[in-house]
Coordinates of C-alpha atoms in Angstrom, one line a residue:
Chain A
M1 CA 4.3 -39.7 81.3
S2 CA 2.0 -37.5 79.2
L3 CA -1.5 -36.9 80.0
A4 CA -4.3 -39.2 78.7
L5 CA -6.1 -37.6 75.8
H6 CA -9.2 -37.0 77.8
E7 CA -7.3 -35.1 80.5
R8 CA -6.0 -32.4 78.1
P9 CA -7.6 -29.1 77.6
L10 CA -8.7 -28.0 74.1
R11 CA -5.5 -26.0 73.4
A12 CA -3.3 -28.8 74.3
L13 CA -5.4 -31.2 72.1
A14 CA -5.1 -28.8 69.2
E15 CA -1.3 -28.7 69.6
G16 CA -1.1 -32.4 69.8
L17 CA -3.1 -32.7 66.5
R18 CA -0.9 -30.2 64.8
A19 CA 2.4 -31.8 66.1
G20 CA 1.1 -35.2 64.7
E21 CA 1.3 -36.7 68.2
F22 CA -2.1 -38.2 67.5
S23 CA -4.8 -37.9 64.9
S24 CA -8.4 -36.6 65.2
R25 CA -9.5 -40.2 64.5
E26 CA -7.6 -41.5 67.4
L27 CA -8.9 -38.7 69.6
T28 CA -12.4 -39.3 68.5
A29 CA -12.2 -43.0 69.0
H30 CA -10.7 -42.4 72.5
Y31 CA -13.8 -40.4 73.4
L32 CA -16.3 -42.8 71.7
E33 CA -14.6 -45.6 73.8
R34 CA -15.2 -43.6 77.0
I35 CA -18.8 -42.8 76.0
D36 CA -19.5 -46.5 75.3
R37 CA -18.0 -47.6 78.6
L38 CA -19.1 -44.8 80.9
D39 CA -22.3 -43.3 79.6
P40 CA -24.7 -46.2 80.4
E41 CA -24.4 -45.3 84.1
L42 CA -24.9 -41.4 83.4
N43 CA -27.4 -41.4 80.5
S44 CA -25.8 -38.0 79.4
L45 CA -26.3 -38.7 75.7
I46 CA -29.6 -39.3 73.8
T47 CA -27.8 -40.1 70.5
V48 CA -24.2 -41.3 69.8
C49 CA -22.9 -40.6 66.4
A50 CA -20.0 -42.9 66.2
E51 CA -19.7 -43.5 62.4
P52 CA -20.4 -39.8 61.4
A53 CA -17.9 -38.7 64.0
L54 CA -15.2 -40.9 62.8
A55 CA -15.9 -39.7 59.2
A56 CA -15.7 -36.1 60.4
A57 CA -12.4 -36.8 62.2
D58 CA -10.9 -38.2 59.0
A59 CA -12.0 -35.0 57.2
A60 CA -10.3 -33.0 60.0
D61 CA -7.2 -35.1 59.7
A62 CA -7.1 -34.3 56.0
R63 CA -7.5 -30.6 56.8
L64 CA -4.7 -30.8 59.3
A65 CA -2.4 -32.6 56.8
A66 CA -3.2 -29.9 54.2
G67 CA -2.3 -27.1 56.7
Q68 CA -5.8 -25.7 56.5
A69 CA -6.7 -26.3 60.1
G70 CA -8.2 -23.7 62.5
P71 CA -7.9 -23.7 66.2
L72 CA -10.7 -26.1 66.7
T73 CA -10.2 -28.5 63.8
G74 CA -10.4 -32.1 64.8
L75 CA -11.6 -31.5 68.3
P76 CA -14.6 -33.5 69.4
L77 CA -17.7 -32.0 71.0
I78 CA -21.2 -32.8 72.1
H79 CA -24.2 -30.7 71.1
K80 CA -27.2 -30.3 73.4
D81 CA -30.0 -32.1 71.6
I82 CA -31.9 -28.8 71.2
F83 CA -29.7 -27.8 68.3
C84 CA -30.9 -29.0 64.9
T85 CA -28.5 -31.3 63.1
R86 CA -29.1 -32.4 59.6
G87 CA -29.2 -36.1 59.3
T88 CA -29.2 -36.8 63.1
R89 CA -32.2 -36.9 65.2
T90 CA -32.9 -33.8 67.2
S91 CA -35.4 -34.8 70.0
C92 CA -35.2 -31.8 72.4
G93 CA -35.6 -34.4 75.1
S94 CA -39.2 -34.9 74.1
R95 CA -41.4 -37.7 72.8
M96 CA -42.8 -35.0 70.6
L97 CA -39.6 -35.0 68.5
D98 CA -38.5 -38.6 69.2
R99 CA -38.3 -39.3 65.5
F100 CA -37.6 -35.8 64.2
V101 CA -34.6 -35.5 61.9
A102 CA -34.0 -31.8 61.0
P103 CA -33.6 -30.9 57.4
Y104 CA -31.0 -28.3 58.3
D105 CA -28.2 -27.5 60.7
A106 CA -28.5 -24.9 63.5
T107 CA -26.2 -21.9 62.8
V108 CA -24.1 -22.9 65.9
V109 CA -23.8 -26.4 64.6
A110 CA -22.9 -25.2 61.1
R111 CA -20.3 -22.8 62.5
L112 CA -18.5 -25.4 64.7
E113 CA -18.7 -27.9 61.9
A114 CA -17.1 -25.3 59.5
Q115 CA -14.2 -25.1 62.1
G116 CA -13.8 -28.8 61.7
M117 CA -15.1 -29.8 65.1
V118 CA -16.3 -33.4 65.4
M119 CA -19.7 -34.0 66.8
L120 CA -19.6 -37.2 69.0
G121 CA -23.3 -37.1 69.9
K122 CA -26.3 -35.2 71.1
A123 CA -26.8 -34.5 74.9
N124 CA -29.7 -35.4 77.1
M125 CA -31.6 -32.4 78.4
D126 CA -34.8 -31.4 80.3
E127 CA -37.7 -31.7 77.9
F128 CA -37.7 -28.5 75.6
A129 CA -35.1 -27.1 78.0
M130 CA -37.8 -26.8 80.8
G131 CA -36.3 -28.0 84.1
S132 CA -33.4 -27.5 86.5
S133 CA -32.5 -31.1 87.1
N134 CA -32.6 -33.0 83.8
E135 CA -35.4 -35.2 85.2
T136 CA -38.1 -34.0 82.8
S137 CA -36.3 -35.7 79.8
W138 CA -38.4 -38.3 77.8
Y139 CA -35.1 -40.2 77.7
G140 CA -34.8 -40.5 81.4
P141 CA -32.8 -38.6 84.0
V142 CA -29.1 -37.8 83.8
R143 CA -26.9 -38.7 86.7
N144 CA -24.2 -36.4 88.1
P145 CA -20.8 -37.9 87.8
W146 CA -19.8 -36.5 91.2
D147 CA -22.5 -38.6 92.8
R148 CA -24.7 -40.6 90.6
A149 CA -27.6 -40.4 93.2
R150 CA -27.7 -36.7 92.4
V151 CA -28.9 -34.6 89.5
P152 CA -26.5 -32.8 87.1
G153 CA -28.7 -29.7 87.1
G154 CA -30.6 -28.6 84.0
S155 CA -31.6 -28.0 81.5
S156 CA -28.2 -28.6 79.9
G157 CA -27.7 -31.5 82.3
G158 CA -26.5 -34.0 79.7
S159 CA -24.0 -31.5 78.3
A160 CA -22.7 -30.9 81.8
A161 CA -22.5 -34.5 82.9
A162 CA -20.7 -35.5 79.7
V163 CA -18.0 -32.9 80.0
A164 CA -17.6 -33.4 83.7
A165 CA -17.1 -37.2 83.1
R166 CA -14.6 -36.5 80.4
L167 CA -16.8 -38.0 77.6
A168 CA -16.0 -34.8 75.5
P169 CA -13.7 -31.9 76.0
V170 CA -16.6 -29.4 75.5
A171 CA -20.3 -29.3 74.9
T172 CA -22.9 -26.8 73.8
G173 CA -25.8 -25.7 75.9
T174 CA -28.6 -23.2 76.1
D175 CA -29.6 -20.9 78.9
T176 CA -33.1 -19.5 79.3
G177 CA -33.1 -19.1 83.1
G178 CA -29.8 -20.6 84.2
S179 CA -29.7 -23.7 82.1
I180 CA -25.9 -23.5 81.1
R181 CA -24.8 -21.9 84.5
Q182 CA -26.7 -24.0 87.0
P183 CA -25.6 -27.5 85.5
A184 CA -22.0 -26.0 85.1
A185 CA -22.1 -25.2 88.8
L186 CA -23.5 -28.5 89.9
C187 CA -21.0 -30.5 87.7
G188 CA -17.9 -28.4 88.4
L189 CA -17.6 -26.8 84.9
T190 CA -17.1 -23.4 83.3
G191 CA -20.1 -22.3 81.4
I192 CA -21.0 -19.0 79.8
K193 CA -24.4 -17.6 78.8
P194 CA -23.6 -14.8 76.4
T195 CA -25.4 -11.5 75.9
Y196 CA -28.8 -11.9 74.3
G197 CA -28.2 -11.8 70.6
R198 CA -24.5 -12.7 70.6
V199 CA -25.0 -16.2 69.5
S200 CA -27.5 -17.2 66.9
R201 CA -30.7 -18.9 67.9
W202 CA -31.5 -20.1 64.4
G203 CA -32.0 -23.8 64.5
M204 CA -32.0 -23.9 68.3
I205 CA -35.4 -25.1 69.1
A206 CA -37.3 -22.2 70.8
F207 CA -38.5 -22.3 74.4
A208 CA -38.7 -18.6 75.4
S209 CA -37.4 -16.6 72.5
S210 CA -36.7 -13.3 74.4
L211 CA -34.5 -15.2 77.0
D212 CA -32.9 -18.2 75.1
Q213 CA -29.1 -18.0 74.4
G214 CA -26.7 -20.7 73.5
G215 CA -23.2 -21.0 74.8
P216 CA -20.4 -23.6 75.7
L217 CA -19.9 -25.7 78.9
A218 CA -16.2 -26.4 79.2
R219 CA -13.6 -27.3 81.7
S220 CA -11.9 -23.9 81.8
A221 CA -12.5 -20.3 80.9
E222 CA -9.8 -20.7 78.3
D223 CA -11.6 -23.6 76.6
A224 CA -14.9 -21.8 76.8
A225 CA -13.3 -18.8 75.2
L226 CA -12.1 -20.8 72.3
V227 CA -15.5 -22.3 71.5
L228 CA -17.5 -19.2 72.2
Q229 CA -15.3 -17.4 69.6
A230 CA -16.6 -19.8 67.0
M231 CA -20.2 -19.7 68.2
A232 CA -20.7 -16.0 68.5
G233 CA -21.3 -13.6 65.6
F234 CA -24.0 -12.1 63.5
D235 CA -26.5 -14.3 61.7
P236 CA -29.0 -12.7 59.3
R237 CA -31.3 -15.7 59.9
D238 CA -31.9 -14.7 63.5
S239 CA -33.9 -11.4 63.6
T240 CA -32.5 -10.8 67.2
S241 CA -28.9 -11.5 66.3
V242 CA -26.7 -8.5 67.0
D243 CA -24.6 -7.2 64.1
A244 CA -21.5 -6.2 66.1
P245 CA -17.9 -7.4 65.8
V246 CA -16.9 -10.3 68.1
P247 CA -13.9 -9.4 70.2
H248 CA -10.9 -11.8 70.4
Y249 CA -11.7 -13.6 73.6
A250 CA -8.4 -15.5 74.0
R251 CA -6.4 -12.4 73.6
D252 CA -7.8 -10.7 76.7
L253 CA -7.7 -13.8 79.0
E254 CA -4.3 -12.8 80.6
D255 CA -5.2 -9.2 81.4
S256 CA -4.6 -8.2 84.9
I257 CA -7.7 -7.8 87.1
D258 CA -5.8 -5.4 89.5
G259 CA -8.3 -2.7 90.3
L260 CA -11.3 -4.6 89.0
R261 CA -14.4 -3.5 90.8
I262 CA -16.6 -6.4 91.8
G263 CA -20.1 -5.8 93.1
L264 CA -21.5 -8.3 95.6
P265 CA -25.3 -8.1 95.6
K266 CA -26.5 -8.4 99.2
E267 CA -29.7 -10.2 97.9
Y268 CA -27.5 -13.0 96.6
F269 CA -26.0 -13.8 100.0
G270 CA -29.1 -13.8 102.1
E271 CA -31.6 -16.3 103.4
G272 CA -31.9 -19.5 101.3
L273 CA -28.2 -19.7 100.5
D274 CA -26.6 -22.9 101.8
P275 CA -24.0 -21.8 104.4
A276 CA -21.3 -24.1 103.0
V277 CA -22.0 -22.8 99.5
R278 CA -21.7 -19.2 100.8
R279 CA -18.3 -20.0 102.4
S280 CA -17.0 -21.5 99.2
V281 CA -18.2 -18.6 97.1
E282 CA -16.6 -16.1 99.6
T283 CA -13.4 -18.0 99.4
A284 CA -13.4 -17.6 95.6
I285 CA -14.2 -13.9 96.0
A286 CA -11.3 -13.5 98.6
E287 CA -9.0 -15.0 96.0
L288 CA -10.2 -12.5 93.4
R289 CA -9.4 -9.8 96.0
R290 CA -5.9 -11.3 96.4
L291 CA -5.5 -10.9 92.6
G292 CA -6.2 -7.2 93.0
A293 CA -9.9 -6.9 92.6
R294 CA -11.8 -4.6 94.9
T295 CA -15.2 -5.7 96.2
V296 CA -18.2 -3.6 97.2
E297 CA -21.6 -4.5 98.4
I298 CA -24.4 -3.5 96.0
S299 CA -28.1 -4.0 95.9
L300 CA -30.2 -5.6 93.2
A301 CA -33.4 -4.7 95.0
N302 CA -35.9 -6.5 92.7
T303 CA -34.0 -9.9 92.9
R304 CA -36.9 -11.5 94.7
L305 CA -39.2 -10.7 91.8
A306 CA -37.0 -12.4 89.2
V307 CA -38.5 -15.9 89.6
P308 CA -42.2 -14.7 89.6
T309 CA -41.4 -12.5 86.6
Y310 CA -39.7 -15.3 84.8
Y311 CA -42.6 -17.7 85.4
V312 CA -45.0 -15.4 83.5
V313 CA -42.6 -14.5 80.7
A314 CA -41.0 -17.9 80.0
P315 CA -44.4 -19.9 80.0
A316 CA -46.1 -17.2 77.9
E317 CA -43.4 -17.5 75.2
C318 CA -43.2 -21.3 75.6
S319 CA -47.0 -21.6 75.0
S320 CA -46.7 -19.6 71.8
N321 CA -43.5 -21.3 70.5
L322 CA -44.8 -24.8 71.3
A323 CA -48.1 -24.1 69.5
R324 CA -46.3 -25.3 66.3
F325 CA -46.4 -28.9 67.5
D326 CA -49.8 -29.8 66.3
G327 CA -49.2 -33.4 64.9
V328 CA -49.7 -32.2 61.4
R329 CA -46.5 -31.2 59.7
Y330 CA -43.9 -33.0 61.9
G331 CA -43.5 -34.5 65.3
H332 CA -45.6 -37.0 67.2
R333 CA -49.2 -37.7 66.0
C334 CA -51.7 -39.7 68.0
A335 CA -53.2 -42.9 66.5
D336 CA -56.7 -42.8 64.9
P337 CA -57.7 -39.2 65.6
K338 CA -61.5 -38.9 65.4
D339 CA -61.5 -35.3 64.4
L340 CA -59.1 -32.3 64.0
R341 CA -59.5 -31.3 67.6
D342 CA -58.9 -34.7 68.9
L343 CA -55.7 -34.8 66.6
Y344 CA -54.3 -31.7 68.2
E345 CA -55.3 -32.4 71.8
R346 CA -54.2 -36.0 72.0
S347 CA -51.0 -35.6 69.9
R348 CA -49.9 -32.8 72.2
A349 CA -51.0 -34.7 75.4
E350 CA -49.1 -37.8 74.3
G351 CA -46.1 -35.8 73.0
F352 CA -45.4 -33.6 75.9
G353 CA -44.4 -34.5 79.5
P354 CA -45.9 -33.0 82.7
E355 CA -43.5 -30.1 83.1
V356 CA -43.9 -28.9 79.5
K357 CA -47.7 -29.2 79.9
R358 CA -47.6 -27.1 83.0
R359 CA -45.8 -24.4 81.4
I360 CA -48.0 -24.4 78.3
L361 CA -51.1 -24.1 80.4
I362 CA -49.7 -21.4 82.6
G363 CA -48.6 -19.5 79.5
T364 CA -52.0 -20.0 77.9
Y365 CA -53.7 -18.7 81.0
V366 CA -51.6 -15.5 81.4
L367 CA -52.0 -14.6 77.8
S368 CA -55.7 -15.4 77.7
A369 CA -58.4 -12.7 77.3
G370 CA -58.7 -10.4 80.2
Y371 CA -55.4 -11.4 82.0
Y372 CA -52.7 -10.0 79.7
D373 CA -52.2 -6.7 81.6
A374 CA -52.2 -8.4 85.0
Y375 CA -49.6 -10.9 84.0
Y376 CA -47.5 -10.4 80.9
L377 CA -47.6 -6.7 80.8
K378 CA -46.8 -6.5 84.5
A379 CA -44.0 -9.0 84.1
Q380 CA -42.5 -6.9 81.3
Q381 CA -42.6 -3.9 83.6
L382 CA -40.9 -5.8 86.3
R383 CA -38.4 -7.0 83.8
Q384 CA -37.6 -3.4 83.2
L385 CA -37.1 -2.8 86.9
I386 CA -34.8 -5.8 87.2
S387 CA -32.8 -4.5 84.3
D388 CA -32.6 -1.0 85.8
D389 CA -31.1 -2.5 88.9
F390 CA -28.3 -3.9 86.9
R391 CA -27.8 -0.7 84.9
R392 CA -27.4 1.3 88.0
A393 CA -25.0 -1.3 89.4
F394 CA -22.8 -1.3 86.3
E395 CA -22.4 2.5 86.7
T396 CA -20.0 1.7 89.7
V397 CA -18.8 -1.9 89.2
D398 CA -17.2 -3.8 86.4
V399 CA -18.5 -7.3 87.3
I400 CA -21.0 -8.7 89.7
A401 CA -20.2 -11.9 91.6
G402 CA -22.2 -14.3 93.7
P403 CA -23.4 -17.9 93.9
T404 CA -24.7 -19.7 90.8
S405 CA -27.1 -21.9 92.7
P406 CA -28.1 -21.8 96.4
T407 CA -27.1 -25.5 97.0
T408 CA -24.9 -28.1 95.6
A409 CA -26.4 -30.9 93.5
F410 CA -29.6 -32.2 95.0
R411 CA -30.8 -35.8 94.9
L412 CA -32.7 -37.3 92.1
G413 CA -36.4 -37.1 92.9
E414 CA -35.8 -34.6 95.8
K415 CA -37.6 -31.8 94.1
A416 CA -39.3 -33.6 91.2
D417 CA -42.8 -33.5 92.7
D418 CA -42.8 -29.9 93.5
P419 CA -42.5 -27.5 90.6
V420 CA -42.3 -24.4 92.6
T421 CA -39.4 -25.6 94.9
M422 CA -37.6 -26.6 91.7
Y423 CA -38.1 -23.1 90.2
L424 CA -36.5 -21.5 93.1
S425 CA -33.2 -23.2 92.5
D426 CA -32.7 -20.8 89.7
I427 CA -33.1 -17.7 91.9
Y428 CA -29.7 -16.3 91.2
T429 CA -29.5 -17.1 87.5
I430 CA -32.8 -15.9 86.1
A431 CA -32.3 -12.2 86.4
A432 CA -29.4 -12.1 83.9
N433 CA -31.7 -13.7 81.3
L434 CA -34.4 -11.2 82.0
A435 CA -32.0 -8.4 81.5
G436 CA -30.3 -10.0 78.6
L437 CA -26.8 -9.8 80.3
P438 CA -23.9 -12.1 79.9
A439 CA -23.1 -14.4 82.8
M440 CA -21.1 -17.4 83.6
S441 CA -20.5 -20.0 86.2
L442 CA -17.1 -21.3 87.2
P443 CA -16.0 -23.8 89.9
A444 CA -15.4 -22.5 93.4
E445 CA -14.0 -24.8 96.2
P446 CA -16.1 -28.1 96.3
V447 CA -18.2 -28.8 99.5
G448 CA -18.5 -32.3 100.7
G449 CA -17.2 -33.7 97.4
L450 CA -19.6 -31.8 95.4
P451 CA -18.9 -28.8 93.1
V452 CA -20.0 -25.2 93.8
G453 CA -20.4 -22.6 91.2
L454 CA -19.3 -18.9 91.4
Q455 CA -21.3 -16.8 89.2
L456 CA -20.0 -13.7 87.3
I457 CA -22.3 -11.2 85.6
A458 CA -21.0 -8.4 83.3
N459 CA -22.5 -5.6 81.4
Y460 CA -23.8 -6.1 77.8
F461 CA -21.2 -7.7 75.5
G462 CA -18.8 -8.1 78.5
E463 CA -18.0 -11.7 77.7
A464 CA -14.3 -11.0 77.3
R465 CA -14.2 -9.4 80.7
L466 CA -16.0 -12.4 82.3
L467 CA -13.6 -14.9 80.6
N468 CA -10.7 -12.9 81.6
V469 CA -11.7 -12.7 85.4
A470 CA -12.5 -16.4 85.3
H471 CA -9.2 -17.3 83.6
R472 CA -7.2 -15.2 86.2
L473 CA -9.0 -17.0 89.0
Q474 CA -8.3 -20.4 87.3
Q475 CA -4.6 -19.5 87.0
A476 CA -4.4 -19.0 90.7
T477 CA -6.6 -22.0 91.9
D478 CA -7.1 -25.6 91.0
W479 CA -10.9 -25.9 91.7
H480 CA -11.7 -26.3 87.9
L481 CA -9.1 -29.1 87.5
R482 CA -10.9 -31.5 90.0
V483 CA -12.2 -34.6 88.3
P484 CA -15.1 -36.7 89.6
P485 CA -13.7 -39.9 91.1
G486 CA -14.0 -42.8 88.6
Y487 CA -13.8 -40.5 85.6
E488 CA -10.0 -39.6 85.8
Chain B
M1 CA -55.0 -17.4 92.7
S2 CA -56.7 -20.6 92.8
L3 CA -57.8 -22.5 89.8
D4 CA -60.4 -25.3 89.8
R5 CA -61.0 -28.2 87.5
A6 CA -63.3 -26.2 85.3
D7 CA -60.6 -23.6 84.8
V8 CA -58.2 -26.3 83.8
T9 CA -60.6 -27.7 81.3
K10 CA -61.0 -24.3 79.8
I11 CA -57.3 -23.5 79.6
A12 CA -56.5 -26.9 78.3
H13 CA -58.9 -26.4 75.5
L14 CA -57.4 -23.0 74.6
A15 CA -54.0 -24.7 74.6
R16 CA -55.3 -27.7 72.6
L17 CA -53.9 -30.0 75.2
A18 CA -56.0 -33.0 76.4
V19 CA -55.9 -33.3 80.3
A20 CA -57.2 -36.6 81.6
E21 CA -60.3 -36.4 83.8
D22 CA -58.4 -38.0 86.7
Q23 CA -55.4 -35.5 86.4
A24 CA -57.3 -32.3 86.3
A25 CA -57.4 -31.8 90.1
A26 CA -53.7 -32.4 90.4
V27 CA -53.0 -30.0 87.5
A28 CA -55.3 -27.4 89.0
S29 CA -53.4 -27.6 92.2
D30 CA -49.9 -27.4 90.5
L31 CA -51.0 -24.4 88.4
S32 CA -52.5 -22.6 91.4
R33 CA -49.2 -23.0 93.3
I34 CA -47.4 -21.5 90.3
L35 CA -49.8 -18.6 90.1
D36 CA -49.3 -18.0 93.9
L37 CA -45.6 -17.6 93.2
V38 CA -46.4 -15.3 90.2
A39 CA -48.8 -13.2 92.5
Q40 CA -45.7 -11.8 94.3
M41 CA -45.5 -9.5 91.3
S42 CA -48.6 -7.5 92.4
A43 CA -46.8 -6.2 95.5
V44 CA -44.8 -3.7 93.3
D45 CA -46.2 -0.5 91.9
T46 CA -45.4 -0.4 88.3
R47 CA -47.7 2.5 87.2
D48 CA -45.1 4.5 85.4
V49 CA -42.7 1.7 84.3
P50 CA -42.5 1.1 80.6
P51 CA -42.7 -2.6 79.7
M52 CA -39.4 -4.0 78.5
A53 CA -39.7 -5.2 74.9
H54 CA -36.1 -6.1 74.3
P55 CA -32.9 -6.2 76.4
L56 CA -31.0 -4.2 73.9
D57 CA -32.2 -0.9 72.4
M58 CA -32.2 -2.3 68.9
P59 CA -34.5 -1.6 66.0
Q60 CA -35.9 -4.5 64.0
R61 CA -33.5 -5.1 61.1
L62 CA -34.9 -5.1 57.5
R63 CA -33.5 -7.2 54.7
P64 CA -33.8 -6.7 50.9
D65 CA -37.2 -8.1 49.6
A66 CA -35.5 -11.0 47.8
V67 CA -36.0 -14.7 47.7
T68 CA -33.1 -16.4 49.5
E69 CA -34.3 -19.9 50.3
T70 CA -34.6 -22.6 47.9
D71 CA -37.6 -24.8 47.3
R72 CA -37.3 -27.8 49.8
R73 CA -40.9 -28.7 50.0
D74 CA -40.3 -32.5 49.5
E75 CA -37.6 -32.6 52.1
F76 CA -39.8 -30.7 54.7
Q77 CA -42.9 -32.7 53.8
A78 CA -41.0 -36.0 54.3
L79 CA -41.3 -35.3 58.1
A80 CA -45.1 -35.2 58.0
P81 CA -46.9 -38.1 59.8
A82 CA -49.5 -38.3 57.1
K83 CA -49.4 -36.8 53.6
E84 CA -50.7 -37.4 50.1
A85 CA -50.0 -35.8 46.7
G86 CA -47.9 -33.1 48.3
L87 CA -50.6 -32.2 50.9
Y88 CA -50.7 -32.6 54.7
L89 CA -53.5 -35.1 55.8
V90 CA -55.7 -34.4 58.7
P91 CA -59.1 -35.8 59.7
R92 CA -62.0 -34.5 57.6
V93 CA -63.1 -31.1 58.7
I94 CA -66.2 -30.5 56.5
E95 CA -68.7 -33.4 56.1

């Protein structure tokens, strides 16, 4: 008996489409049926695009029939609702943009659409990507398919829950401080945050522009490689986009990792790391050693400064970026403003939720007159030190490995009232954003029925290496093949 | 670093964000806790460290000085909450 459509990886789906075993319309309808049936209990999607998806699937079927299909043509996906989609609401998880329909497509959306991918819907997310649990969304929290009393992680929590529950074979996400990797870890997925500048930020609603980077959340490194291939590349519309050739990620997947030098930062295995998560990550690292890798302890001495540094840089940039939401040109506007100041202040107070407000206020404070040097300048100096730690490490190792998150998925509401405790759940992911390095999370052995993420960090533009190491590990293990009970 | 309600009112005004009177104390307490976290930065001597402007050593790219976007004024303005005769409407500023 052949695998059900939602059990098959992207390459197998592409082969099935080409062989005429099923059509893109059938595949799309299959996933839409699962969304319809299963998403009410997860809340992973803000918008479902059933009719446009079926139309896109028909167009893909025509391309397939004409022999003009690429490797992704006809394959469904879900976009995080931070990517602008022409004609479909882009809310960014905020009341501010509840009725916003972008007049253009984000570059990522356009590139994947040009490949013939079929957008099933827009994924729930923490409001403006600010959160680590998907509890700050205006559209309500997302539930983790592994245990619906627990969070899926954030901010790309809807993307992660949807792919884990087999509501789509792959989804896009964005990562400013761990927002692809941490939900990938908590939902048992493979997610990659590319090098800063590798994937265009154009049309991706800005949170912290010097940190934001888009990437895929997938079920395997092989699937992630296929989709990243289409997402990555130079975009003249993004002034920080890197004009450098994109390697062929799928080609290097099978390379041997014999002799690979893996650095294990001692700061990533210390206090605060759940002992069971630690054992799981160490088991995965032992497996990498069995495949020929050599491990060596390294030090990233400024690790403990990453979270404090981030909570200056990210809010500062957030307060600047979100200044554009003024109730005048688009977005939420309060009723009956009595003057211009009232219009600004009430539109923003009604449009933004508590976490976004906190970050805007912190950012405004650290950038205000007299405080710039003590906060923002200081943070940028620490960012340099954090970056230098990695530079030194990569003189002697090829890849850095450690946990993605200090714990497995926590319970809904467990950290929601305590912003600082929530911030510390990103302790291992934030440094890669500050340094602009590529990093990924892939499943290690689950603990107590909950997924654990192994994080890999590489030097600039080392995405192919990350995907290669992850793929080799996935060839030798089955942790990434586990499916949440009830979503088989 | 501890902020009080008056600080919150001042910052909220700078951010053009109304904070309700009955929430100001809670917001002050949250922000103070975040600033306590951030204060760990000051333990490090950064006197000779250059601030990091960009992760990659990359110059700002220039493009030809040519018009590349088309006029989509109507489409963009269709998103506005209030408009008239091609203008964005806001409450009267000058009496």
